[in-house]
Coordinates of C-alpha atoms in Angstrom, one line a residue:
X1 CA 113.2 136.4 -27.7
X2 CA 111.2 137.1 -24.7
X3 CA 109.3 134.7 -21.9
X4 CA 106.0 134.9 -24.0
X5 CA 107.4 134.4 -27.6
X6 CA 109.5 131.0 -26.4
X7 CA 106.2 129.7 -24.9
X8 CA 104.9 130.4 -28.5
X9 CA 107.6 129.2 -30.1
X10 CA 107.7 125.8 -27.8
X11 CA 104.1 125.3 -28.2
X12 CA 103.7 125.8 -32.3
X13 CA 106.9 123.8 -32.7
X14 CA 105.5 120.9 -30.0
X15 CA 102.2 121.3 -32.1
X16 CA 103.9 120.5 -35.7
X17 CA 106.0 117.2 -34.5
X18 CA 102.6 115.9 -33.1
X19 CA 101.5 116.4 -36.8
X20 CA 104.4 115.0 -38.2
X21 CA 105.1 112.6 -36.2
X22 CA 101.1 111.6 -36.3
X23 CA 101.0 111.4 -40.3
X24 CA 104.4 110.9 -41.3
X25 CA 106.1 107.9 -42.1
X26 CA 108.9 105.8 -39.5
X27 CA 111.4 108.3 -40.2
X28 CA 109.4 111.2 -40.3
X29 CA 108.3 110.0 -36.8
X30 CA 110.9 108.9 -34.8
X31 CA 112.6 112.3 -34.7
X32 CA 109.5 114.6 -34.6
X33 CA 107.8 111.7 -32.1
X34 CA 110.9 112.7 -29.8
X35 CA 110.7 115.9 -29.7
X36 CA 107.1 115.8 -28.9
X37 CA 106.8 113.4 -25.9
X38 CA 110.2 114.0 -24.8
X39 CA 112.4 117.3 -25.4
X40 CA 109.4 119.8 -25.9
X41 CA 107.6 118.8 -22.1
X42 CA 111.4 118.3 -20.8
X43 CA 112.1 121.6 -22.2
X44 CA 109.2 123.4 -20.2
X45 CA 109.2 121.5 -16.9
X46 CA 113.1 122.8 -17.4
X47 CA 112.0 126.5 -17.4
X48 CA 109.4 125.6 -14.6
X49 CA 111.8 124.6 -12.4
X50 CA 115.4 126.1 -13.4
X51 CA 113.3 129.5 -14.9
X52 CA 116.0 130.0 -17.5
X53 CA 117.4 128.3 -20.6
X54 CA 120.9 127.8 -21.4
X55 CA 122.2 125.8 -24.6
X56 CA 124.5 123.4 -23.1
X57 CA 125.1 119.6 -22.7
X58 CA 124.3 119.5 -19.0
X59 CA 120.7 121.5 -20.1
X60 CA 120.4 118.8 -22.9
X61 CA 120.7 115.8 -20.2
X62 CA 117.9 117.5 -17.7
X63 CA 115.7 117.9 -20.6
X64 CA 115.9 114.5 -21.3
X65 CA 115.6 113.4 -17.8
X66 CA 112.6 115.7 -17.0
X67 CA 111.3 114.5 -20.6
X68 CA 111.6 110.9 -19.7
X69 CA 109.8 111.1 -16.2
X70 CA 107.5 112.9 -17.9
X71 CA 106.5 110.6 -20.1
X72 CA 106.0 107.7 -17.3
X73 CA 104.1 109.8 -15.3
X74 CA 101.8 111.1 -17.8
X75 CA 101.4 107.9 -19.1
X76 CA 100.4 106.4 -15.8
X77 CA 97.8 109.4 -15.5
X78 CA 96.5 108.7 -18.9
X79 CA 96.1 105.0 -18.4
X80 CA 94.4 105.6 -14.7
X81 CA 91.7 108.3 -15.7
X82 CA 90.8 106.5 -18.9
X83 CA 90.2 103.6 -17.0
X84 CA 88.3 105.6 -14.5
X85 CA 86.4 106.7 -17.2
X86 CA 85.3 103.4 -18.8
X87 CA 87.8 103.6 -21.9
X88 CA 89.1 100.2 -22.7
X89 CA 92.4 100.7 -23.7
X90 CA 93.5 104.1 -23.1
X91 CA 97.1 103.7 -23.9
X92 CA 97.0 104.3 -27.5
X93 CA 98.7 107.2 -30.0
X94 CA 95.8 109.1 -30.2
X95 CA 94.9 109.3 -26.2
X96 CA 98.9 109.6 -25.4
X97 CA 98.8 112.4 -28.0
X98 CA 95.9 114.3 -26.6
X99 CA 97.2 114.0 -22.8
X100 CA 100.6 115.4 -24.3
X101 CA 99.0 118.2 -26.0
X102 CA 96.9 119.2 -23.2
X103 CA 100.3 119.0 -21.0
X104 CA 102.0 121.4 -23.3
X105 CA 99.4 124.0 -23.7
X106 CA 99.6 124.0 -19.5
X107 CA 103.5 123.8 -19.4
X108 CA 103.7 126.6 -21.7
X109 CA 101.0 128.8 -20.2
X110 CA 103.7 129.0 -17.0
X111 CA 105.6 131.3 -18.6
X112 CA 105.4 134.3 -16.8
X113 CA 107.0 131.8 -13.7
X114 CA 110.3 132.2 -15.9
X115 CA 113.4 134.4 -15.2
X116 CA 113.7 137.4 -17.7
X117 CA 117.1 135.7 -18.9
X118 CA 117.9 135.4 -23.1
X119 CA 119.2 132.4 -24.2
X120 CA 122.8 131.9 -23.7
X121 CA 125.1 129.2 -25.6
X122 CA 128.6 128.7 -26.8
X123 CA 128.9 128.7 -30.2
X124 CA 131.5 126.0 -31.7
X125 CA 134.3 127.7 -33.3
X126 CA 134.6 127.7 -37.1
X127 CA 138.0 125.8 -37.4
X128 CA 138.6 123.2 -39.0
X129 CA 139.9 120.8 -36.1
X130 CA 136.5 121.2 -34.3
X131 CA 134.7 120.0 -37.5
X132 CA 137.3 117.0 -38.6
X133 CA 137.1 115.8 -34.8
X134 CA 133.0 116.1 -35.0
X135 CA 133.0 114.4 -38.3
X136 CA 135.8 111.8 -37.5
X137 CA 133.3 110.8 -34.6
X138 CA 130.3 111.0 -36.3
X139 CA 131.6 108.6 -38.9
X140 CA 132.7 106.2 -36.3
X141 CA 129.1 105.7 -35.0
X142 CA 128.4 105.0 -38.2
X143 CA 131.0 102.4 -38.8
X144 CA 129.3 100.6 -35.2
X145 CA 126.0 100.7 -36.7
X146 CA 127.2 99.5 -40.0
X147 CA 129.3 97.1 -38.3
X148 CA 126.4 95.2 -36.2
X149 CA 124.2 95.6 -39.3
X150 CA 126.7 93.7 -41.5
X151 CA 127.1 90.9 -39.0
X152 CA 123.6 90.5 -38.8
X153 CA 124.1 89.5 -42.4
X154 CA 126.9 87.1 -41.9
X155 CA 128.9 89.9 -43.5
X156 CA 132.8 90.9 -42.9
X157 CA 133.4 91.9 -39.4
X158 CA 136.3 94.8 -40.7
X159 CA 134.2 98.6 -40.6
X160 CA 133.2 97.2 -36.9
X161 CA 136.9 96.7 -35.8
X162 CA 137.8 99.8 -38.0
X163 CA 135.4 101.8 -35.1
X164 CA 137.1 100.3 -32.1
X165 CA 140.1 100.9 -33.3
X166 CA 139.8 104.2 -34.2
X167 CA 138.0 104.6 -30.2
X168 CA 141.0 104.8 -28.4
X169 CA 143.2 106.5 -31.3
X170 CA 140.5 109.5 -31.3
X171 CA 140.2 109.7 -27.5
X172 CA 144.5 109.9 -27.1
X173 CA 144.1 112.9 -29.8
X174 CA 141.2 114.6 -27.6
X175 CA 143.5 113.9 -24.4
X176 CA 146.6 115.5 -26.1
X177 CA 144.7 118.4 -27.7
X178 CA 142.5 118.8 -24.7
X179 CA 143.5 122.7 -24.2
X180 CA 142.4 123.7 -27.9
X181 CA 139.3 121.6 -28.2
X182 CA 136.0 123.1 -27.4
X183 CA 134.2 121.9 -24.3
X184 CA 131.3 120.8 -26.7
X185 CA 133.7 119.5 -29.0
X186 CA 134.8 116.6 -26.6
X187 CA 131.3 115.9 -25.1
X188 CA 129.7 115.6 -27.9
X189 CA 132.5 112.9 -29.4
X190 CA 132.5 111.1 -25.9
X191 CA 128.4 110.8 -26.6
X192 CA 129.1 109.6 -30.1
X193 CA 131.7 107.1 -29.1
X194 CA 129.7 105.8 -25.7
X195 CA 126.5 105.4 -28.2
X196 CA 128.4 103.8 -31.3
X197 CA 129.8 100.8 -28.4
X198 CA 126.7 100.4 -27.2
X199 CA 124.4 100.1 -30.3
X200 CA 127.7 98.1 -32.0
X201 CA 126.0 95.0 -29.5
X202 CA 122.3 95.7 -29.1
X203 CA 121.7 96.1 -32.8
X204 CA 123.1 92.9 -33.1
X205 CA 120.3 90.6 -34.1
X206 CA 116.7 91.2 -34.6
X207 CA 115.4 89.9 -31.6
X208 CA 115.7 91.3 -28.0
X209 CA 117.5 88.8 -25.7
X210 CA 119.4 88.4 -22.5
X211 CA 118.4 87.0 -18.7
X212 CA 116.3 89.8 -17.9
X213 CA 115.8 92.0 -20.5
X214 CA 113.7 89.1 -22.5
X215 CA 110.7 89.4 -20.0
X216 CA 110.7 93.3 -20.0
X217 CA 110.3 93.3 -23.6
X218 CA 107.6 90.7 -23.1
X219 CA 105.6 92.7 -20.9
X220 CA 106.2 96.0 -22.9
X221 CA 105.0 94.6 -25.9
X222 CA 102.1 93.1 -24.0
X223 CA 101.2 96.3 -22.6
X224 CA 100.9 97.9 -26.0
X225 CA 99.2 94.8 -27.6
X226 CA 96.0 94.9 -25.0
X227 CA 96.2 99.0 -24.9
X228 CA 96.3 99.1 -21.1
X229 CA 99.0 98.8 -17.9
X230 CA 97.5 97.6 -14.5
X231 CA 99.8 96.4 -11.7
X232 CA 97.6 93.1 -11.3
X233 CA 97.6 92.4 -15.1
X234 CA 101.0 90.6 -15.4
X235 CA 102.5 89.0 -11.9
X236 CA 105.8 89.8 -12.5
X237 CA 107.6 92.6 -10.3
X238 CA 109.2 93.7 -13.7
X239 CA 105.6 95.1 -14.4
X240 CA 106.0 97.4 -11.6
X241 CA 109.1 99.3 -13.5
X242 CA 106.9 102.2 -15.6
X243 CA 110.4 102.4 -17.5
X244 CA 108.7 98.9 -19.0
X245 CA 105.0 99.3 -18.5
X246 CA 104.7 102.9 -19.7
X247 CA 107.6 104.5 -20.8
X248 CA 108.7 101.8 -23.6
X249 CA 105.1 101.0 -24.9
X250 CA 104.5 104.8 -25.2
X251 CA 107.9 105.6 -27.1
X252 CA 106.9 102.5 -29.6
X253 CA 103.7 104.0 -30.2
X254 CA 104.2 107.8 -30.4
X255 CA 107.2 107.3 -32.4
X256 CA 105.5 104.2 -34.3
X257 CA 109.0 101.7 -33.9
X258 CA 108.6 98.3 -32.7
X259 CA 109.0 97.4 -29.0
X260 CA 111.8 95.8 -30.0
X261 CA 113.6 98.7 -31.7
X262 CA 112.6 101.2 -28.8
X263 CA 114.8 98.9 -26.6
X264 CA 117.4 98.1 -29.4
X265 CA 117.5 101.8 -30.5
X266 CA 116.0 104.7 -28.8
X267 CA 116.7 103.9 -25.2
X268 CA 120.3 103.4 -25.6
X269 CA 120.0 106.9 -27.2
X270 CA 118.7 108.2 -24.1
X271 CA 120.6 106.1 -21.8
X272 CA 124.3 107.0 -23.1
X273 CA 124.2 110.8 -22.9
X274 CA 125.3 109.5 -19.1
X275 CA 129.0 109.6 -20.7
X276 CA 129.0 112.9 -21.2
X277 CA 127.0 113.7 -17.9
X278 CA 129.9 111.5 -16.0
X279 CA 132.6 114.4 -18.2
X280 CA 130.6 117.1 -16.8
X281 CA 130.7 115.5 -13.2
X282 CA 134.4 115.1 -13.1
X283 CA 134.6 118.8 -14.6
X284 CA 133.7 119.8 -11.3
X285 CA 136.5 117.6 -9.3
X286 CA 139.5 116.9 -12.0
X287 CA 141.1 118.6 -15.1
X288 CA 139.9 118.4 -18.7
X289 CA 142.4 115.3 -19.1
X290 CA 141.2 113.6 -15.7
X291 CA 137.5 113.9 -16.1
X292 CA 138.3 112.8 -20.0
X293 CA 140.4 109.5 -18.9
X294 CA 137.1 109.3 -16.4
X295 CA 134.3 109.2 -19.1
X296 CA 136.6 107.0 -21.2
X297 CA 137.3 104.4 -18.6
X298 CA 133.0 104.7 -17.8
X299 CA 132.7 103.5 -21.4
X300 CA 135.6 101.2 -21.7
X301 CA 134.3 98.7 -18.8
X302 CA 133.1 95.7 -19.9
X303 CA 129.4 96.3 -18.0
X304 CA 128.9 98.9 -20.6
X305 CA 130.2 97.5 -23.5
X306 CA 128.0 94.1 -23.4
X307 CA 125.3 96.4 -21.8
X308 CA 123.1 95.7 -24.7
X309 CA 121.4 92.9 -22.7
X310 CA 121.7 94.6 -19.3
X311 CA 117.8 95.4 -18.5
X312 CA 115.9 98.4 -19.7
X313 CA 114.9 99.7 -16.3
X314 CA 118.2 100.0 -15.3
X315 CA 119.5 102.0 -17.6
X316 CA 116.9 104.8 -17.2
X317 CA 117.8 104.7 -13.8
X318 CA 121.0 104.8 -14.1
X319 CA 121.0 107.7 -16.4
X320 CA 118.3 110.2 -13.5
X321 CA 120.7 108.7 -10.9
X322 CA 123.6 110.6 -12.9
X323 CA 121.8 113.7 -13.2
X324 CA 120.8 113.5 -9.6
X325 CA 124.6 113.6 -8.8
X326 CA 124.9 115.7 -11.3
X327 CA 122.9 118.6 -9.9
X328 CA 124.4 118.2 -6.5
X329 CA 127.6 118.8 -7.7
X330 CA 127.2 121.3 -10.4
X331 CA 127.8 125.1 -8.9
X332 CA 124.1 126.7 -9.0
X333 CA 122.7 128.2 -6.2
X334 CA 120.6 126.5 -4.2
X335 CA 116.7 127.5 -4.6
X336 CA 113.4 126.0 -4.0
X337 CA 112.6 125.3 -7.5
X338 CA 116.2 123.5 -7.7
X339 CA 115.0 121.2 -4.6
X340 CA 111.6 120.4 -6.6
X341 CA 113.4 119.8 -9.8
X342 CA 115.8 117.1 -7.8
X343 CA 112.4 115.4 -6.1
X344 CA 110.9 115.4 -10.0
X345 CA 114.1 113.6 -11.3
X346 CA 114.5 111.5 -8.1
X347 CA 110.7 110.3 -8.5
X348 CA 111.6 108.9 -11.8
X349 CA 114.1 107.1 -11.0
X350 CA 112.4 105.4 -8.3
X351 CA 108.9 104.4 -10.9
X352 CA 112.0 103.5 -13.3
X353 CA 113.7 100.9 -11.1
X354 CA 113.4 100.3 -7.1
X355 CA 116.1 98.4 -6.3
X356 CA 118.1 101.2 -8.1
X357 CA 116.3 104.0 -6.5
X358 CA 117.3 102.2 -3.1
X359 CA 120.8 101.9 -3.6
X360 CA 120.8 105.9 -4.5
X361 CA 119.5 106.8 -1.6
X362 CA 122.3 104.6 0.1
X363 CA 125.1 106.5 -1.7
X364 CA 123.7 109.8 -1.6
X365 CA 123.2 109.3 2.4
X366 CA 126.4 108.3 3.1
X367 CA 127.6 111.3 0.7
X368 CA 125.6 113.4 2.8
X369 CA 127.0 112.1 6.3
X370 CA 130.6 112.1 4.8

């Protein structure tokens, strides 16, 4: 497949999810609604910057960064020109739609920018440990899921305990048969396991609650409600996070979830492919057995386990500041279009959450004098 059939291909498959996700029911949309606002422009700005595409997890994590500050920014550009314009409420799925569109008929008319370079992946192998460890973890999330759901039923606590115990007891089996498993193999469980702890305490009830995270759901669902975000709307300094103003009404809308289950649901999604970005960091530094015990221990504190009422902002943040540290570490030659894709990243993290965005730039200072 050459430069000008992927821009093709990008662009008919980013056409059909808007359809889907546009005239399809909630689970029709959440996955094509995705792929449309988040991976297909995360995708392109990838090839914009990096110029080639390589199937791996540390790919998949940029995507979803670029994808993500993506979406605030073109959010904030739709909402300010059509308010320029005189529209009333231009933050709606048809305007967010049409601004996404146009976006990706741009992105993919870039193409000639991009490196001659075919696509390059690792396949998993076909044996039968790689499979019973994918589908020993897979089922596990499941268990979480089915776990919280049960509680929120007053049903038995036993498939949600069944999960945590069979956590650990997976992760020792990864640790001991870390030379045989595939690379893939082990990031991909460490995502599933990270995600199942997670959304086994934020799918917990029906409501969104916790100090903080109670008044950014307010003011994202208020945002969608009137249609529009403006700075001088809602006094709050929460509203000046476009993680909560833009990025959360936008989801709910082009994916047509709730408010409540874009922060319950999707954003944990998002937010917990930082386990297997913190793997792929310690790659560079420690063993496969070291930066294993790493992701593990990221997971097993208790900040991240009860981090189902830990704000919003944060965790979108939290998850560019990783890929920020990330891509300084990581062994690619430095470029210009490298530099630019760091600024891109690092922009979102600062519209996602300042006080964040200032503590980065503390630690990746002092990494710099050090």
């Amino acid at each position: 497949m050459n430069q000008k059939q992927l821009a093709q291909a990008l662009l008919i498959i980013s056409t059909i999810s808007a359809i889907f996700a546009w005239f399809g029911n909630i689970i029709i949309a959440v996955p094509f609604g995705l792929m449309f606002s988040i991976l297909i422009p995360g995708t392109l700005i990838y090839l914009g910057f990096w110029r080639n595409l390589s199937i791996s997890w540390s790919s998949l994590a940029y995507i979803v960064g670029l994808g993500v500050s993506f979406l605030m920014f073109g959010g904030l550009a739709i909402n300010s020109i059509g308010r320029a314009s005189g529209i009333a409420h231009p933050l709606t799925e048809g305007m967010l739609t049409a601004g996404i569109i146009l976006a990706t008929i741009v992105l993919s008319s870039t193409y000639k920018r991009w490196w001659e370079s075919p696509l390059s992946y690792t396949p998993i192998l076909h044996i039968r440990e790689q499979k019973t460890v994918i589908a020993v973890s897979l089922l596990t999330l499941l268990g979480y899921i089915a776990g919280a759901l049960r509680l929120n039923n007053n049903a038995s606590v036993t498939i949600g305990l069944i999960s945590y115990l069979v956590t650990p007891i997976l992760f020792i089996y990864m640790l001991i048969r870390s030379k045989t498993l595939k690379p893939g193999v082990i990031v991909f469980t460490l995502w599933m396991l990270g995600l199942g702890i997670l959304l086994s305490g934020s799918l917990r009830s029906v409501h969104v609650s916790g100090p903080d995270i109670s008044l950014e759901y307010a003011i994202s669902q208020a945002v969608k409600n009137v249609g529009y975000w403006n700075i001088n709307t809602f006094k709050n300094g929460y509203n000046a996070c476009l993680s909560i103003g833009i990025l959360a009404p936008s989801l709910s809308l082009l994916t047509k979830l709730s408010v409540a289950l874009v922060y319950k649901l999707l954003i944990p999604i998002m937010y917990t492919l930082i386990v297997p970005v913190v793997y792929l960091i310690s790659r560079n530094f420690l063993s496969v057995k070291g930066a294993l015990i790493t992701a593990f221990f990221f997971i097993s504190q208790p900040v991240f386990v009860v981090w189902w009422w830990i704000p919003e902002r944060q965790q979108i943040a939290f998850l560019l500041f990783s890929l920020l540290v990330l891509m300084i570490v990581d062994n690619v030659p430095k470029s210009r279009s490298r530099h630019l894709m760091f600024l891109f990243l690092a922009a979102g993290l600062i519209v996602s959450h300042y006080s964040t965005a200032s503590l980065a730039i503390g630690y990746l200072f002092l990494a710099l004098v050090l």
